[in-house]
Short mmCIF file of C-alpha atoms and ligand atoms in Angstrom, two decimals:
data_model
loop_
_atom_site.label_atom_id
_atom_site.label_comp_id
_atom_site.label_asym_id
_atom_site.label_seq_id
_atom_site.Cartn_x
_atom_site.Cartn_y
_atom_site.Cartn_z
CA UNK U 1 205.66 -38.03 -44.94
CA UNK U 2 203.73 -35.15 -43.39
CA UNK U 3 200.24 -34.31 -44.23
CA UNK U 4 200.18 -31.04 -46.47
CA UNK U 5 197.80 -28.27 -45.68
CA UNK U 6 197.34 -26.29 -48.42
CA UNK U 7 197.27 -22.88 -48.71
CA UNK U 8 194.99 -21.32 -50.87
CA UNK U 9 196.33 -17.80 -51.03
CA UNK U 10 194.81 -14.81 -53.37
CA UNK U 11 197.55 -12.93 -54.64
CA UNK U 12 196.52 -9.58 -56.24
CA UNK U 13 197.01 -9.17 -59.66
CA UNK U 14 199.58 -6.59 -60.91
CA UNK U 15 197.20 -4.23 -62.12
CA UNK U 16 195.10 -4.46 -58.69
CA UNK U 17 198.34 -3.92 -56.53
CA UNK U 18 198.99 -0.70 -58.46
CA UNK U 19 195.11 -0.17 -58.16
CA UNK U 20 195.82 -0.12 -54.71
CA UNK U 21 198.55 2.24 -54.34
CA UNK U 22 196.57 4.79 -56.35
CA UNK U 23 194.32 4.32 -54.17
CA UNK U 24 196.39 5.04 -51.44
CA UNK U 25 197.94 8.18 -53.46
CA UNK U 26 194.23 9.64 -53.56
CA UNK U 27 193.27 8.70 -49.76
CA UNK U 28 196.63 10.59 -48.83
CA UNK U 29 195.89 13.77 -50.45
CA UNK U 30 191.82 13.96 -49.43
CA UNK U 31 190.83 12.98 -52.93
CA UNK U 32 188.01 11.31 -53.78
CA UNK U 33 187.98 9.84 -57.03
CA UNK U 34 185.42 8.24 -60.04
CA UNK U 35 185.89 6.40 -63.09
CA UNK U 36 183.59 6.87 -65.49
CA UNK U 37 182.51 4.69 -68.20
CA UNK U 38 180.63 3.79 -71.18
CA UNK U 39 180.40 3.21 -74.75
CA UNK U 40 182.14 5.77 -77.07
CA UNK U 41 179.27 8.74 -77.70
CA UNK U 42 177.30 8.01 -74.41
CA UNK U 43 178.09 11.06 -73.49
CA UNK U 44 180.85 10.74 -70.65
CA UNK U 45 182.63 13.94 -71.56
CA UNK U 46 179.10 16.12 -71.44
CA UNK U 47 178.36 15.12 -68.28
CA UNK U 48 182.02 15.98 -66.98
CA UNK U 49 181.10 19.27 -68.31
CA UNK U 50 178.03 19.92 -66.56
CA UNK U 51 179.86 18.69 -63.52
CA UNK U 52 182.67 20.65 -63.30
CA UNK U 53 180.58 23.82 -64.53
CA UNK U 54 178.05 23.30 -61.67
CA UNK U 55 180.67 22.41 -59.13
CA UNK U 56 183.91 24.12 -59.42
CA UNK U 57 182.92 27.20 -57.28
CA UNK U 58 182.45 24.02 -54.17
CA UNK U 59 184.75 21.39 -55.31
CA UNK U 60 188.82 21.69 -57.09
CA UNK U 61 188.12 19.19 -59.43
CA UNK U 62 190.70 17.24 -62.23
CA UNK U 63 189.89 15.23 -64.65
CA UNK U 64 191.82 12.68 -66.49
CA UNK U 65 191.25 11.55 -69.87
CA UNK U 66 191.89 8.45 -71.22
CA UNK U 67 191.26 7.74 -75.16
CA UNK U 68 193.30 6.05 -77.93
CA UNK U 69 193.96 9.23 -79.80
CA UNK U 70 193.44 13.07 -79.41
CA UNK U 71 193.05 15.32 -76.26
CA UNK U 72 189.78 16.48 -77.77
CA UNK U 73 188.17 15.50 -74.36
CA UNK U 74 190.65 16.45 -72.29
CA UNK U 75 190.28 20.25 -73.73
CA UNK U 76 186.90 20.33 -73.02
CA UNK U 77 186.70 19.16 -69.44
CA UNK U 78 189.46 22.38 -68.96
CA UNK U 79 187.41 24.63 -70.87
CA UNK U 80 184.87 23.92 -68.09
CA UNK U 81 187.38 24.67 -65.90
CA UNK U 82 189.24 21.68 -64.39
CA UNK U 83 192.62 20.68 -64.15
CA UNK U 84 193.34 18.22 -67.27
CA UNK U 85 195.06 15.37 -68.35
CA UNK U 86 195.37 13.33 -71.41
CA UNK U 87 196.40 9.98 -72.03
CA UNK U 88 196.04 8.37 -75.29
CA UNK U 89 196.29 4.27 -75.15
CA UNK U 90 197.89 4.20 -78.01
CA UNK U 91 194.93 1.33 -79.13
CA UNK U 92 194.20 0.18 -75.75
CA UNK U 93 190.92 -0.09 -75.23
CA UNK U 94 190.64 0.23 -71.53
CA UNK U 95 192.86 2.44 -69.25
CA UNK U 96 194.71 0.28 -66.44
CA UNK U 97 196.49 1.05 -62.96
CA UNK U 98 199.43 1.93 -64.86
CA UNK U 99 198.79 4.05 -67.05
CA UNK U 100 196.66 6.16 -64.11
CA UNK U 101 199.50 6.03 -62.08
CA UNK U 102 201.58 7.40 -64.88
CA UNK U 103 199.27 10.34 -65.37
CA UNK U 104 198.86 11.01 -61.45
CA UNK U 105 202.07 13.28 -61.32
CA UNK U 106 200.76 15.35 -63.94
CA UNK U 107 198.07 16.68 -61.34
CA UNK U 108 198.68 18.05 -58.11
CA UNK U 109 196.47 16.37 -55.81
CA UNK U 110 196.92 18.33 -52.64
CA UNK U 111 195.07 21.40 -54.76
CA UNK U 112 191.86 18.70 -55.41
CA UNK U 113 188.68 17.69 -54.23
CA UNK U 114 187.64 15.69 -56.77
CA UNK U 115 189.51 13.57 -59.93
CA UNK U 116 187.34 12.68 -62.33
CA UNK U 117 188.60 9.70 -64.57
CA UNK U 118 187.08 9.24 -68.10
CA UNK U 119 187.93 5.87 -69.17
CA UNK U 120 188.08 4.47 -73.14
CA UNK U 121 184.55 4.28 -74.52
CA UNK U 122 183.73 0.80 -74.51
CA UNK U 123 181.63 -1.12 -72.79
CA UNK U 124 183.63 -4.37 -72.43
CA UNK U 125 187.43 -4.25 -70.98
CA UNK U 126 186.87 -1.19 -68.90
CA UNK U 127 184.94 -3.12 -66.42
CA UNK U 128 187.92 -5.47 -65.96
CA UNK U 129 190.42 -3.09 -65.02
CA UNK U 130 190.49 -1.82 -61.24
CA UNK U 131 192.25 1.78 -61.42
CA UNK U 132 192.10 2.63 -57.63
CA UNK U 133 189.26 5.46 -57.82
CA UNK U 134 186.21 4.94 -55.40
CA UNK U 135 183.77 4.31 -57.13
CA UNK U 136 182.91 3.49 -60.33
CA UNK U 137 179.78 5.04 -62.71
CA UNK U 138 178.34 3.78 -65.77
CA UNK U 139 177.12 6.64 -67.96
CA UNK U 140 174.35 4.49 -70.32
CA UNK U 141 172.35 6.85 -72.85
CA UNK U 142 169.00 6.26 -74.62
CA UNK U 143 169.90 5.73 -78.50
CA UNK U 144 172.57 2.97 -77.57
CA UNK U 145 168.81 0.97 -76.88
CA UNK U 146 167.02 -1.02 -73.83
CA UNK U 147 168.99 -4.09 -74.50
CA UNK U 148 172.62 -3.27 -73.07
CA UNK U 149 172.38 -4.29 -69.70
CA UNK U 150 171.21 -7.79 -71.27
CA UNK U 151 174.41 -8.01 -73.82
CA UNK U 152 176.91 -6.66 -71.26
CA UNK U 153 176.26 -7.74 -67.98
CA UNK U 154 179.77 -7.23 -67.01
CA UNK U 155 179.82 -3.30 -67.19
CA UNK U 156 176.74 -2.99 -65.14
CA UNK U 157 177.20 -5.86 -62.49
CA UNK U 158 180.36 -4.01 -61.22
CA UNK U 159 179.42 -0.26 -60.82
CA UNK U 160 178.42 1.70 -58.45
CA UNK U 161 176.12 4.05 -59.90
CA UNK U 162 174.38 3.92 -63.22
CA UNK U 163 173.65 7.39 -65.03
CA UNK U 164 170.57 7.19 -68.07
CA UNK U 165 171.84 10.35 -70.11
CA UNK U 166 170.01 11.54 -73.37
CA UNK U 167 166.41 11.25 -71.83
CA UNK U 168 165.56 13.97 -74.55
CA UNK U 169 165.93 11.91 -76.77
CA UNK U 170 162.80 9.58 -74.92
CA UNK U 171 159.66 10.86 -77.34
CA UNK U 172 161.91 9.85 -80.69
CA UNK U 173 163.65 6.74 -80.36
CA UNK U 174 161.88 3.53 -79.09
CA UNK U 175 163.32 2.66 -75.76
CA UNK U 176 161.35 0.66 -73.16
CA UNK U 177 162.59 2.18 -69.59
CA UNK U 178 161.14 -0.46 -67.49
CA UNK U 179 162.76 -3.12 -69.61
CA UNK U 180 166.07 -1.34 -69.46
CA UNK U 181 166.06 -1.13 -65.95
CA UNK U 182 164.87 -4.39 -65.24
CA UNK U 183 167.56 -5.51 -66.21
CA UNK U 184 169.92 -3.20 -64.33
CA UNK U 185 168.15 -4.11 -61.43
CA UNK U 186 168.86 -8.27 -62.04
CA UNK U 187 172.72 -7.46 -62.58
CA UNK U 188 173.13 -4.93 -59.99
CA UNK U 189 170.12 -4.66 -57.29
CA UNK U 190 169.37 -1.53 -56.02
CA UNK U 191 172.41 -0.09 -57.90
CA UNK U 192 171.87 4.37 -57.49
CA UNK U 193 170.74 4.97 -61.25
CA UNK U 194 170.00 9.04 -62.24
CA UNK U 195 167.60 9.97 -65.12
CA UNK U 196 169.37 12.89 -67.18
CA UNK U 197 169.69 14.90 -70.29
CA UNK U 198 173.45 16.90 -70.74
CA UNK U 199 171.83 18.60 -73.40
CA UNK U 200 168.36 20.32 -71.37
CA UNK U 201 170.16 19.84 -68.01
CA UNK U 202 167.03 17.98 -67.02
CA UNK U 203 167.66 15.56 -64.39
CA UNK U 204 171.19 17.03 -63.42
CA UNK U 205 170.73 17.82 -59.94
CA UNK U 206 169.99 14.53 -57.95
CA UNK U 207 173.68 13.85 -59.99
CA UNK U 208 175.10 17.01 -58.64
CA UNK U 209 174.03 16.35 -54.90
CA UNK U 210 175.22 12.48 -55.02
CA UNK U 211 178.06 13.34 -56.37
CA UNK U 212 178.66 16.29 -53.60
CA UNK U 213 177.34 13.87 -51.03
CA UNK U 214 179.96 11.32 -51.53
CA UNK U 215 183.17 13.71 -52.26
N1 GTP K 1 170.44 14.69 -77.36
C1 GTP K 1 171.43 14.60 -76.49
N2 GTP K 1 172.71 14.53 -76.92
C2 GTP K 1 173.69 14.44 -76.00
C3 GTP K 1 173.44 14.41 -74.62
N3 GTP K 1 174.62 14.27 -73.96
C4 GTP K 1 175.57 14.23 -74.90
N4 GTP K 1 175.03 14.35 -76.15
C5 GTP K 1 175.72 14.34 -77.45
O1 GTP K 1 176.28 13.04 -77.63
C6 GTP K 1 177.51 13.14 -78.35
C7 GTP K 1 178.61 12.43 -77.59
O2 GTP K 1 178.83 13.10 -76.37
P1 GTP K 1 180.21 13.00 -75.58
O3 GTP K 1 180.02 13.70 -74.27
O4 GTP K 1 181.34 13.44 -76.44
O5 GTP K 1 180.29 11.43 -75.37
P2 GTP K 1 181.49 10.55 -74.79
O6 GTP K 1 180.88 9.39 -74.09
O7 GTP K 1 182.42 11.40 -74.01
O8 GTP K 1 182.20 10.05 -76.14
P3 GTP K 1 183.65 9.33 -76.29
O9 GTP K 1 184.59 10.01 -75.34
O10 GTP K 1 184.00 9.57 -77.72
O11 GTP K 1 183.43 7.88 -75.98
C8 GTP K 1 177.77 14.64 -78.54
O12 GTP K 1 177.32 15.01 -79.82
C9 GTP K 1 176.92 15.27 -77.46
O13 GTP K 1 176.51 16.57 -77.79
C10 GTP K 1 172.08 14.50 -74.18
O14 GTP K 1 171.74 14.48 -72.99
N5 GTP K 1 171.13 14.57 -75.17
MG1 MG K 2 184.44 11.62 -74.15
#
């Protein structure tokens, strides 16, 4: 009998072959694409506003929201002024390849710069989910307290940017920075992290100019 070799082959998962050919959907058209995440309140949706307020006179930006119910968010981000889409999980807690790819049509990417993906707030099954945008942001805010990073390692090993919103909010609510970002820095070293308020717009423009820089 002959000796075997075996072949140890990765195969993609579903969802990250469909990742993959979003990707390629976005790369075609010139797009450059984020997903943002968080838990629910953080304050995702604020900061999409101050983006696309600051930027739309530079960049043609979209956005696409996903949550389980309403278009709440979805209105807002085109009351700032960017091309919108909703899509409600129906429960889901996460959005996934598909359901991006099902929403891509809705947008016509040749007329963008810029898609900007709000994913489910959650802090968990987001981070497990590849969708095929470029890079990924965490949007962490002071009242959820210094100990996430600790209790969900996942969220913050995998992203590629790490934005501290709320910092108003510093003087009243016990929150130990340094601690915090510790442990960013032991999941993620050297991860780009911005300090930031949506509500003073303190903070906003080191955002702006990374944000600029990479689309
Ligand atoms: N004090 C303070 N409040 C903020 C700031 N940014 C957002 N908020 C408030 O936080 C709440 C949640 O903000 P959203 O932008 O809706 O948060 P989100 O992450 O999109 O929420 P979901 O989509 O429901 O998960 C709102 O009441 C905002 O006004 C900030 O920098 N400082
Ligand atoms: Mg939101």
């Amino acid at each position: 009998m002959p000796n075997r070799i075996p072949v140890v082959e990765k195969i993609l998962s579903a969802n990250d072959r469909l990742a993959a050919e979003n990707r390629a959907r976005f790369d075609a058209a010139g797009v450059f694409a984020i997903n943002i995440m968080a838990s629910p309140g953080a304050g995702k949706t604020s900061l999409i506003e101050k983006t696309v307020a600051a930027l739309k006179d530079r960049l043609r930006i979209g956005m696409i929201n996903g949550d389980i119910a309403t278009s709440f968010d979805a209105d807002r981000a085109a009351a700032a002024g960017a091309a919108a889409v909703q899509i409600n999980t129906g429960g889901d807690c996460h959005l996934d390849a598909v359901m991006l790819q099902s929403a891509l049509p809705q947008l016509d990417l040749s007329a963008l710069d810029l898609v900007i993906v709000e994913n489910v707030g959650n802090l968990v099954c987001p981070a497990e989910f590849a969708l095929g945008t470029h890079k990924s942001i965490l949007v962490a805010s002071i009242p959820e307290g210094d100990d996430k990073p600790y209790k969900y390692p996942g969220m913050y090993r995998g992203v590629d940017a790490v934005v501290i919103n709320k910092i108003d909010l510093l003087p009243y609510v016990p929150f130990r920075l340094d601690f915090f970002k510790k442990g960013i820095e032991a999941l993620n070293p050297g991860v780009t992290q911005f300090e930031l308020s949506c509500r003073t717009g303190e903070g906003l423009e080191p955002w702006l100019n990374w944000l600029l820089a990479q689309a």
